[in-house]
Short mmCIF file of C-alpha atoms in Angstrom, two decimals:
data_model
loop_
_atom_site.label_atom_id
_atom_site.label_comp_id
_atom_site.label_asym_id
_atom_site.label_seq_id
_atom_site.Cartn_x
_atom_site.Cartn_y
_atom_site.Cartn_z
CA MET A 145 116.21 147.98 126.54
CA CYS A 146 116.06 149.04 122.92
CA LEU A 147 114.22 146.98 120.33
CA ASN A 148 116.59 147.90 117.52
CA PHE A 149 116.82 144.69 115.57
CA ALA A 150 116.23 144.05 111.89
CA PHE A 151 113.37 141.99 110.50
CA PRO A 152 114.20 140.30 107.20
CA GLU A 153 111.29 138.77 105.35
CA LEU A 154 112.94 135.38 105.74
CA SER A 155 115.44 133.75 108.00
CA PRO A 156 119.16 133.93 107.22
CA MET A 157 118.73 130.30 106.19
CA ASP A 158 118.12 131.72 102.71
CA GLY A 159 121.77 130.81 102.11
CA ILE A 160 121.13 127.09 102.17
CA SER A 161 119.07 127.37 99.01
CA ALA A 162 121.31 126.29 96.16
CA GLY A 163 118.70 125.38 93.57
CA THR A 164 116.73 127.54 91.19
CA GLN A 165 113.90 129.73 92.43
CA LYS A 166 111.47 127.16 91.05
CA ASP A 167 112.97 124.49 93.31
CA GLU A 168 112.75 126.65 96.42
CA MET A 169 110.05 126.31 99.01
CA VAL A 170 109.31 128.36 102.10
CA LEU A 171 108.75 126.50 105.36
CA ARG A 172 106.88 128.09 108.23
CA ILE A 173 108.51 127.07 111.52
CA VAL A 174 106.59 127.12 114.82
CA VAL A 175 107.08 125.91 118.37
CA ARG A 176 104.15 123.73 119.36
CA MET A 177 103.18 123.25 122.98
CA PRO A 178 101.60 119.98 124.15
CA PRO A 179 97.83 120.35 124.54
CA GLN A 180 96.93 120.47 128.22
CA HIS A 181 93.46 121.13 129.62
CA ILE A 182 94.16 120.83 133.32
CA ILE A 183 92.92 124.13 134.75
CA LYS A 184 89.36 125.08 133.88
CA GLY A 185 89.04 128.33 131.95
CA ASP A 186 92.80 128.67 131.50
CA LEU A 187 93.42 129.52 127.84
CA LYS A 188 96.93 128.91 126.55
CA GLN A 189 98.69 129.70 123.32
CA GLN A 190 99.47 126.40 121.60
CA GLU A 191 101.73 127.61 118.79
CA PHE A 192 104.45 130.27 118.62
CA TYR A 193 105.63 131.41 115.20
CA LEU A 194 109.44 131.43 114.98
CA GLY A 195 110.03 132.45 111.39
CA SER A 196 110.30 131.11 107.84
CA SER A 197 113.12 129.47 105.95
CA LYS A 198 113.77 128.86 102.26
CA VAL A 199 114.98 125.39 101.34
CA ASN A 200 115.75 123.95 97.92
CA GLY A 201 114.25 120.92 96.25
CA LYS A 202 116.82 118.45 97.53
CA LEU A 203 115.51 118.13 101.06
CA ASP A 204 117.54 116.13 103.54
CA TRP A 205 117.50 115.84 107.32
CA LYS A 206 120.78 117.67 107.82
CA MET A 207 119.45 120.66 105.88
CA LEU A 208 116.24 120.71 107.92
CA ASP A 209 118.13 120.32 111.20
CA GLU A 210 120.24 123.36 110.33
CA ALA A 211 117.21 125.35 109.20
CA VAL A 212 115.26 124.64 112.39
CA CYS A 213 118.19 125.41 114.69
CA GLN A 214 119.11 128.61 112.84
CA VAL A 215 115.55 129.95 112.85
CA PHE A 216 115.19 129.15 116.56
CA LYS A 217 118.53 130.84 117.30
CA ASP A 218 117.52 133.94 115.31
CA TYR A 219 114.19 134.09 117.12
CA VAL A 220 115.74 133.82 120.59
CA THR A 221 118.36 136.45 119.75
CA LYS A 222 115.71 138.94 118.62
CA MET A 223 113.25 138.19 121.41
CA ASP A 224 115.87 137.94 124.19
CA PRO A 225 119.12 139.54 122.94
CA ALA A 226 120.72 139.52 126.39
CA LEU A 227 120.00 135.76 126.53
CA THR A 228 118.44 136.27 129.95
CA LEU A 229 116.12 133.30 129.48
CA GLY A 230 118.94 130.81 129.04
CA LEU A 231 117.52 129.36 125.81
CA SER A 232 119.70 128.20 122.91
CA ILE A 233 119.66 125.65 120.09
CA GLU A 234 120.38 123.10 122.83
CA SER A 235 116.78 123.72 123.95
CA VAL A 236 115.41 122.10 120.77
CA TYR A 237 114.38 118.48 121.30
CA GLY A 238 113.15 117.81 117.78
CA TYR A 239 110.53 118.64 115.19
CA SER A 240 107.75 117.15 113.10
CA ILE A 241 107.35 117.47 109.34
CA ASN A 242 104.61 115.71 107.42
CA HIS A 243 103.78 113.62 110.52
CA VAL A 244 107.36 112.35 110.67
CA LYS A 245 109.13 113.07 113.98
CA ARG A 246 112.79 113.97 114.03
CA ILE A 247 114.70 113.87 117.35
CA LEU A 248 117.92 115.84 117.04
CA ASP A 249 120.05 113.70 119.36
CA MET A 250 119.18 110.51 117.49
CA GLU A 251 119.90 109.10 114.05
CA PRO A 252 117.62 110.63 111.40
CA PRO A 253 114.92 108.54 109.72
CA GLU A 254 116.13 106.37 106.87
CA LEU A 255 113.78 107.91 104.31
CA PRO A 256 114.55 111.51 103.30
CA PRO A 257 111.90 114.14 104.09
CA SER A 258 109.20 114.47 101.47
CA ARG A 259 108.35 117.77 99.79
CA ARG A 260 104.76 116.78 99.12
CA GLY A 261 102.23 118.74 101.14
CA VAL A 262 104.89 120.33 103.34
CA SER A 263 104.38 123.93 104.44
CA SER A 264 105.36 124.00 108.09
CA ILE A 265 107.60 122.44 110.71
CA ALA A 266 106.46 122.03 114.33
CA VAL A 267 109.34 122.29 116.81
CA THR A 268 109.31 120.61 120.22
CA LEU A 269 111.46 121.97 123.04
CA LYS A 270 113.03 119.97 125.84
CA GLY A 271 110.80 119.47 128.84
CA LEU A 272 110.08 117.22 131.77
CA LYS A 273 110.92 113.95 129.99
CA GLU A 274 114.37 115.32 129.23
CA LYS A 275 114.68 116.64 132.80
CA CYS A 276 114.66 120.19 131.44
CA VAL A 277 112.47 123.28 131.82
CA ASP A 278 113.25 124.88 128.44
CA SER A 279 109.71 124.45 127.12
CA LEU A 280 108.27 126.04 130.26
CA VAL A 281 110.79 128.89 130.08
CA PHE A 282 109.94 129.54 126.43
CA GLU A 283 106.22 129.61 127.19
CA THR A 284 106.37 131.80 130.30
CA LEU A 285 109.33 134.05 129.34
CA ILE A 286 110.75 133.53 132.83
CA PRO A 287 114.55 133.02 133.01
CA LYS A 288 115.61 129.38 133.35
CA PRO A 289 117.53 129.77 136.67
CA MET A 290 114.46 131.35 138.27
CA MET A 291 112.10 128.70 136.95
CA GLN A 292 114.40 125.94 138.21
CA HIS A 293 114.46 127.64 141.62
CA TYR A 294 110.65 127.85 141.80
CA ILE A 295 110.27 124.18 140.94
CA SER A 296 112.98 123.17 143.40
CA LEU A 297 111.21 125.04 146.21
CA LEU A 298 107.91 123.37 145.37
CA LEU A 299 109.31 119.87 145.18
CA LYS A 300 111.17 120.28 148.46
CA HIS A 301 108.65 122.19 150.56
CA ARG A 302 105.34 121.58 148.71
CA ARG A 303 103.97 124.97 149.79
CA LEU A 304 104.67 128.29 148.13
CA ILE A 305 103.27 131.82 148.19
CA LEU A 306 103.93 134.33 145.41
CA SER A 307 103.58 137.92 146.58
CA GLY A 308 103.92 141.13 144.65
CA PRO A 309 102.04 143.94 142.89
CA SER A 310 98.97 143.19 140.84
CA GLY A 311 99.75 142.52 137.20
CA THR A 312 103.12 140.81 137.66
CA GLY A 313 101.81 137.47 136.35
CA LYS A 314 101.61 135.54 139.63
CA THR A 315 98.37 133.72 138.83
CA TYR A 316 99.61 132.80 135.36
CA LEU A 317 102.80 131.36 136.84
CA THR A 318 100.93 129.32 139.47
CA ASN A 319 98.85 127.75 136.71
CA ARG A 320 101.96 126.79 134.75
CA LEU A 321 103.64 125.37 137.86
CA ALA A 322 100.52 123.35 138.65
CA GLU A 323 100.56 121.89 135.13
CA TYR A 324 104.22 120.98 135.54
CA LEU A 325 103.50 119.17 138.82
CA VAL A 326 100.61 117.25 137.25
CA GLU A 327 102.75 116.17 134.31
CA ARG A 328 105.58 115.19 136.65
CA SER A 329 103.27 113.09 138.81
CA GLY A 330 102.17 110.89 135.92
CA ARG A 331 98.64 110.88 137.34
CA GLU A 332 95.63 110.69 135.08
CA VAL A 333 94.27 114.16 134.46
CA THR A 334 90.87 114.38 136.15
CA GLU A 335 88.62 117.37 136.67
CA GLY A 336 89.70 117.91 140.28
CA ILE A 337 93.41 117.20 140.00
CA VAL A 338 94.03 120.95 140.41
CA ASN A 339 91.61 122.79 142.69
CA THR A 340 91.49 126.59 142.78
CA PHE A 341 90.23 128.63 145.73
CA ASN A 342 89.69 132.32 145.01
CA MET A 343 90.09 133.82 148.46
CA HIS A 344 88.44 137.04 147.35
CA GLN A 345 85.22 135.08 146.78
CA GLN A 346 85.55 132.34 149.41
CA SER A 347 86.25 132.69 153.13
CA CYS A 348 89.00 131.28 155.31
CA LYS A 349 86.33 129.16 157.02
CA ASP A 350 85.43 127.63 153.65
CA LEU A 351 89.09 126.79 153.07
CA GLN A 352 89.53 125.40 156.58
CA LEU A 353 86.50 123.12 156.21
CA TYR A 354 87.64 121.95 152.78
CA LEU A 355 91.16 121.13 153.99
CA SER A 356 89.87 119.31 157.09
CA ASN A 357 87.60 117.12 154.97
CA LEU A 358 90.45 116.51 152.56
CA ALA A 359 92.75 115.43 155.40
CA ASN A 360 90.13 112.93 156.57
CA GLN A 361 89.84 111.48 153.07
CA ILE A 362 93.61 111.12 152.80
CA ASP A 363 93.97 109.49 156.25
CA ARG A 364 91.15 107.02 155.58
CA GLU A 365 92.49 106.25 152.10
CA THR A 366 88.93 106.29 150.80
CA GLY A 367 90.05 105.88 147.21
CA ILE A 368 88.51 109.20 146.26
CA ASP A 369 90.77 111.18 143.95
CA VAL A 370 92.29 114.01 145.96
CA PRO A 371 93.79 117.04 144.23
CA LEU A 372 97.49 117.02 143.51
CA VAL A 373 97.65 120.83 143.64
CA ILE A 374 95.58 123.42 145.49
CA LEU A 375 95.81 127.01 144.25
CA LEU A 376 94.93 129.79 146.71
CA ASP A 377 94.41 132.89 144.62
CA ASP A 378 94.27 136.42 146.02
CA LEU A 379 95.11 135.81 149.68
CA SER A 380 94.19 138.84 151.77
CA GLU A 381 95.95 137.69 154.96
CA PRO A 382 98.93 135.68 153.73
CA GLY A 383 100.71 135.86 157.07
CA SER A 384 98.09 133.68 158.75
CA ILE A 385 97.65 131.13 155.97
CA SER A 386 100.43 128.87 157.28
CA GLU A 387 98.68 128.46 160.63
CA LEU A 388 95.32 127.81 158.96
CA VAL A 389 96.71 125.17 156.59
CA ASN A 390 98.82 123.45 159.26
CA GLY A 391 95.84 123.28 161.61
CA ALA A 392 93.39 121.92 159.03
CA LEU A 393 95.56 119.70 156.83
CA THR A 394 96.67 117.24 159.50
CA CYS A 395 97.46 114.26 157.27
CA LYS A 396 101.00 113.03 156.70
CA TYR A 397 103.03 115.75 155.05
CA HIS A 398 104.21 113.70 152.06
CA LYS A 399 100.59 112.84 151.27
CA CYS A 400 99.43 116.45 151.33
CA PRO A 401 98.68 118.23 148.06
CA TYR A 402 101.03 120.91 146.79
CA ILE A 403 99.67 124.33 147.79
CA ILE A 404 100.52 127.49 145.84
CA GLY A 405 99.12 130.86 146.87
CA THR A 406 99.19 134.37 145.43
CA THR A 407 98.81 137.69 147.19
CA ASN A 408 99.18 141.37 146.43
CA GLN A 409 99.93 142.05 150.10
CA PRO A 410 103.37 142.23 151.75
CA VAL A 411 103.94 138.99 153.66
CA LYS A 412 105.20 138.63 157.21
CA MET A 413 105.41 135.00 158.24
CA THR A 414 105.40 134.07 161.91
CA PRO A 415 108.68 132.42 162.94
CA ASN A 416 107.26 129.75 165.25
CA HIS A 417 106.32 127.20 162.57
CA GLY A 418 108.59 124.26 161.85
CA LEU A 419 110.47 124.83 158.61
CA HIS A 420 109.03 121.67 157.09
CA LEU A 421 105.51 123.03 157.57
CA SER A 422 106.06 126.63 156.51
CA PHE A 423 105.22 128.16 153.19
CA ARG A 424 108.20 129.32 151.19
CA MET A 425 107.91 132.84 149.86
CA LEU A 426 108.63 134.29 146.43
CA THR A 427 108.44 138.07 146.17
CA PHE A 428 107.79 139.61 142.76
CA SER A 429 108.98 143.18 142.24
CA ASN A 430 108.68 145.43 139.20
CA ASN A 431 112.35 146.35 139.65
CA VAL A 432 113.85 142.87 139.15
CA GLU A 433 113.39 139.75 137.04
CA PRO A 434 111.18 138.18 136.03
CA ALA A 435 108.76 141.13 136.05
CA ASN A 436 111.09 143.91 134.89
CA GLY A 437 112.27 142.07 131.78
CA PHE A 438 109.01 140.34 130.92
CA LEU A 439 107.33 143.23 129.09
CA VAL A 440 110.23 143.76 126.68
CA ARG A 441 110.43 140.05 125.90
CA TYR A 442 106.67 139.80 125.48
CA LEU A 443 106.49 142.74 123.07
CA ARG A 444 109.39 141.36 121.05
CA ARG A 445 107.58 138.04 120.80
CA LYS A 446 104.37 139.75 119.79
CA LEU A 447 106.16 141.66 117.05
CA LEU A 448 107.94 138.57 115.74
CA GLU A 449 104.62 136.74 115.50
CA SER A 450 102.74 139.61 113.87
CA ASP A 451 101.68 139.91 110.26
CA SER A 452 104.48 141.52 108.25
CA ASP A 453 101.96 143.32 106.01
CA VAL A 454 100.69 145.26 109.02
CA ASN A 455 104.20 146.34 109.95
CA ALA A 456 105.46 147.93 106.75
CA ASN A 457 107.41 150.62 108.58
CA ARG A 458 109.51 148.56 110.99
CA ASP A 459 111.62 151.41 112.36
CA GLU A 460 108.61 153.46 113.45
CA LEU A 461 106.98 150.43 115.02
CA LEU A 462 110.14 149.53 116.90
CA ARG A 463 110.31 153.04 118.35
CA VAL A 464 106.75 152.68 119.59
CA LEU A 465 107.29 149.27 121.20
CA ASP A 466 110.59 150.39 122.71
CA TRP A 467 108.69 153.22 124.39
CA VAL A 468 106.15 151.01 126.22
CA PRO A 469 108.57 149.57 128.84
CA LYS A 470 109.91 153.11 129.40
CA LEU A 471 106.34 154.31 129.96
CA TRP A 472 105.73 151.48 132.40
CA TYR A 473 108.90 152.34 134.32
CA HIS A 474 107.88 156.02 134.41
CA LEU A 475 104.44 155.17 135.85
CA HIS A 476 105.95 152.70 138.31
CA THR A 477 108.39 155.38 139.53
CA PHE A 478 105.55 157.89 139.87
CA LEU A 479 103.49 155.49 142.01
CA GLU A 480 106.48 154.60 144.17
CA LYS A 481 106.88 158.32 144.95
CA HIS A 482 103.25 159.28 145.40
CA SER A 483 101.24 156.19 146.29
CA THR A 484 101.30 152.98 148.33
CA SER A 485 102.30 149.42 147.50
CA ASP A 486 98.64 148.60 146.80
CA PHE A 487 98.71 150.73 143.65
CA LEU A 488 101.84 149.61 141.83
CA ILE A 489 101.41 148.65 138.17
CA GLY A 490 102.63 145.34 136.80
CA PRO A 491 103.62 144.66 133.18
CA CYS A 492 100.45 142.68 132.44
CA PHE A 493 98.55 145.95 132.10
CA PHE A 494 100.26 146.59 128.75
CA LEU A 495 100.01 143.13 127.19
CA SER A 496 97.02 144.14 125.04
CA CYS A 497 99.25 146.63 123.21
CA PRO A 498 98.40 146.30 119.48
CA ILE A 499 101.06 145.81 116.82
CA GLY A 500 100.47 148.62 114.31
CA ILE A 501 101.11 152.36 114.53
CA GLU A 502 97.56 153.65 114.09
CA ASP A 503 96.02 150.93 116.24
CA PHE A 504 98.57 151.64 118.97
CA ARG A 505 97.87 155.38 118.85
CA THR A 506 94.12 154.89 119.33
CA TRP A 507 94.66 152.23 122.00
CA PHE A 508 97.07 154.31 124.03
CA ILE A 509 95.06 157.55 124.07
CA ASP A 510 92.02 155.63 125.29
CA LEU A 511 94.09 153.68 127.81
CA TRP A 512 95.70 156.82 129.20
CA ASN A 513 92.53 158.89 129.60
CA ASN A 514 90.12 156.19 130.74
CA SER A 515 92.29 153.73 132.67
CA ILE A 516 95.75 154.98 133.60
CA ILE A 517 94.84 158.50 134.75
CA PRO A 518 91.92 157.39 136.98
CA TYR A 519 94.14 154.70 138.48
CA LEU A 520 97.01 157.12 139.13
CA GLN A 521 94.57 159.53 140.72
CA GLU A 522 93.27 156.88 143.11
CA GLY A 523 96.83 155.84 143.89
CA ALA A 524 97.93 159.40 144.63
CA LYS A 525 94.91 159.97 146.89
CA ASP A 526 95.72 156.78 148.77
CA GLY A 527 99.33 157.91 149.15
CA ILE A 528 98.28 161.25 150.62
CA LYS A 529 95.99 159.53 153.13
CA VAL A 530 98.62 157.03 154.25
CA HIS A 531 101.91 158.91 153.93
CA GLY A 532 101.07 162.56 153.35
CA GLN A 533 103.06 164.49 150.74
CA LYS A 534 106.13 162.28 150.15
CA ALA A 535 107.68 164.10 147.18
CA ALA A 536 107.30 167.19 145.03
CA TRP A 537 104.40 166.76 142.62
CA GLU A 538 105.19 166.05 138.97
CA ASP A 539 102.34 165.60 136.51
CA PRO A 540 103.12 162.29 134.73
CA VAL A 541 101.51 163.44 131.49
CA GLU A 542 104.33 165.92 130.84
CA TRP A 543 106.86 163.13 130.29
CA VAL A 544 104.34 161.21 128.19
CA ARG A 545 103.50 164.19 125.99
CA ASP A 546 107.18 164.96 125.45
CA THR A 547 108.09 161.39 124.48
CA LEU A 548 105.14 160.12 122.41
CA PRO A 549 106.88 157.86 119.89
CA TRP A 550 104.65 157.71 116.83
CA PRO A 551 104.90 160.03 113.78
CA SER A 552 103.00 163.32 114.04
CA ALA A 553 102.50 162.70 117.75
CA GLN A 554 102.48 166.44 118.47
CA GLN A 555 98.87 166.69 117.34
CA ASP A 556 97.91 164.08 119.94
CA GLN A 557 99.64 165.68 122.93
CA SER A 558 96.62 167.81 123.77
CA LYS A 559 94.32 164.78 123.76
CA LEU A 560 95.98 163.29 126.85
CA TYR A 561 94.53 164.10 130.26
CA HIS A 562 96.83 165.56 132.87
CA LEU A 563 96.83 164.73 136.57
CA PRO A 564 96.62 167.58 139.11
CA PRO A 565 97.86 167.14 142.68
CA PRO A 566 95.44 164.92 144.59
CA SER A 567 92.58 166.08 146.72
CA VAL A 568 91.37 163.69 149.41
CA GLY A 569 87.77 164.79 149.02
CA PRO A 570 85.18 162.28 147.78
CA HIS A 571 84.45 164.10 144.51
CA SER A 572 87.89 164.73 143.06
CA ILE A 573 87.91 164.91 139.26
CA VAL A 574 90.46 164.32 136.56
CA SER A 575 91.56 167.40 134.67
CA PRO A 576 90.84 167.31 130.94
CA PRO A 577 93.55 167.80 128.33
CA GLU A 578 94.68 171.28 127.40
CA GLU A 579 95.90 172.61 124.05
CA ARG A 580 99.57 173.50 124.24
CA SER A 581 99.10 176.12 121.55
CA GLY A 582 96.81 178.05 123.85
CA LYS A 583 93.61 177.23 122.01
CA ASP A 584 90.55 176.71 124.17
CA SER A 585 89.88 173.01 124.43
CA THR A 586 87.96 171.73 127.45
CA PRO A 587 86.38 168.30 127.06
CA ASN A 588 84.18 167.19 129.93
CA SER A 589 85.99 166.07 133.04
CA LEU A 590 85.81 162.43 134.05
CA GLU A 591 84.92 161.28 137.53
CA SER A 592 87.60 158.88 138.66
CA ASP A 593 86.86 155.23 139.23
CA PRO A 594 89.30 152.74 140.75
CA LEU A 595 90.55 150.31 138.12
CA VAL A 596 89.70 146.67 138.41
CA CYS A 597 91.53 145.58 135.27
CA PHE A 598 94.83 145.39 137.13
CA HIS A 599 93.53 142.34 138.97
CA THR A 600 92.95 140.15 135.91
CA CYS A 601 96.60 139.13 135.57
CA ARG A 602 97.73 138.74 139.16
#
């Protein structure tokens, strides 16, 4: 998907300004998320910059309503031009200006908005109270029909496992779903209302003992606060989790906590469990939504929120950001051909992409040589061990060198490491970059190390 949209300094709402330049004021418009501190260590972005709008000195509520809706519409169109998310001006619940709240579907306040001390407008999107998921969709960049489906599965079956490659955002989504369930419950937010088990660090026996004790507490109605949601992160044997949970959590089903798990492993559920006790499965794939469209939407959002002074040359920057999803698809295709499902790359790997040509250039060269190439090498070696030679070898750096998107990229082609066909020996090394002009350039080879950074955004 091409990021070929224009970036005016201000919103098209410039046209509503009928006064003199002296009477004009520029309002910064943001979407503000409700502060929630439910999951320990989970850092969330609280504000999202939408854009700015000029208004004249004769402020009134109708003018501000139009400004807010137009800026939100412009933002959504640029961030999600195919309107995949399902967001529109109907998603806007209201806004606050100078501590005065305006709800769009209701009569405006009697007093006109004051100019004094006004520099920004905080927009609120429709959420749980309005029986909508627009706010959650905006925050997560997951299409509305998919988000509604996830929530429907949870409310009906109470148990859900998200499976898919590392880096597809599964852990992030489980945290957001847990917050939604807590808000929906109306329960007081306590420290243990959401409990997370990292199954890479804790054993199945630990989980079994915890669930058994929890079931006893629920049956005895001890009055002790039990968690509303249990998150099982990084399941290594997802196929057996249903049997473990059903055997340990023996309390009445409607009293059981919601349980949401994540796994990087393919899931095969045994068919002999009653449907009302089984986990429902959601499979995330790099080839379909929400993963395959997330990176483009995220980069668009990042660009829209960035400092305009940093991005003086918009066209060059757009070419660079347009290239990142293509790069991801190229690497994903390479790993599908030459590796196993354990080594697929999710979009989260590229979220640290800086907004700025020179910063991007430095970031990418380092990322390619020190992270991507070692990871591809490990993946290719794993593929040879498991499947043998599946396809003719193509060095992925050739496509990258030929398509580098920044100005004067030719001088950087030789700085990128190439990847020779894999050797299954224990001391395989990455080949250093070579000068295309034929000049002798042989930096030291790097011993490959398996990447762990792919597991930070499961």
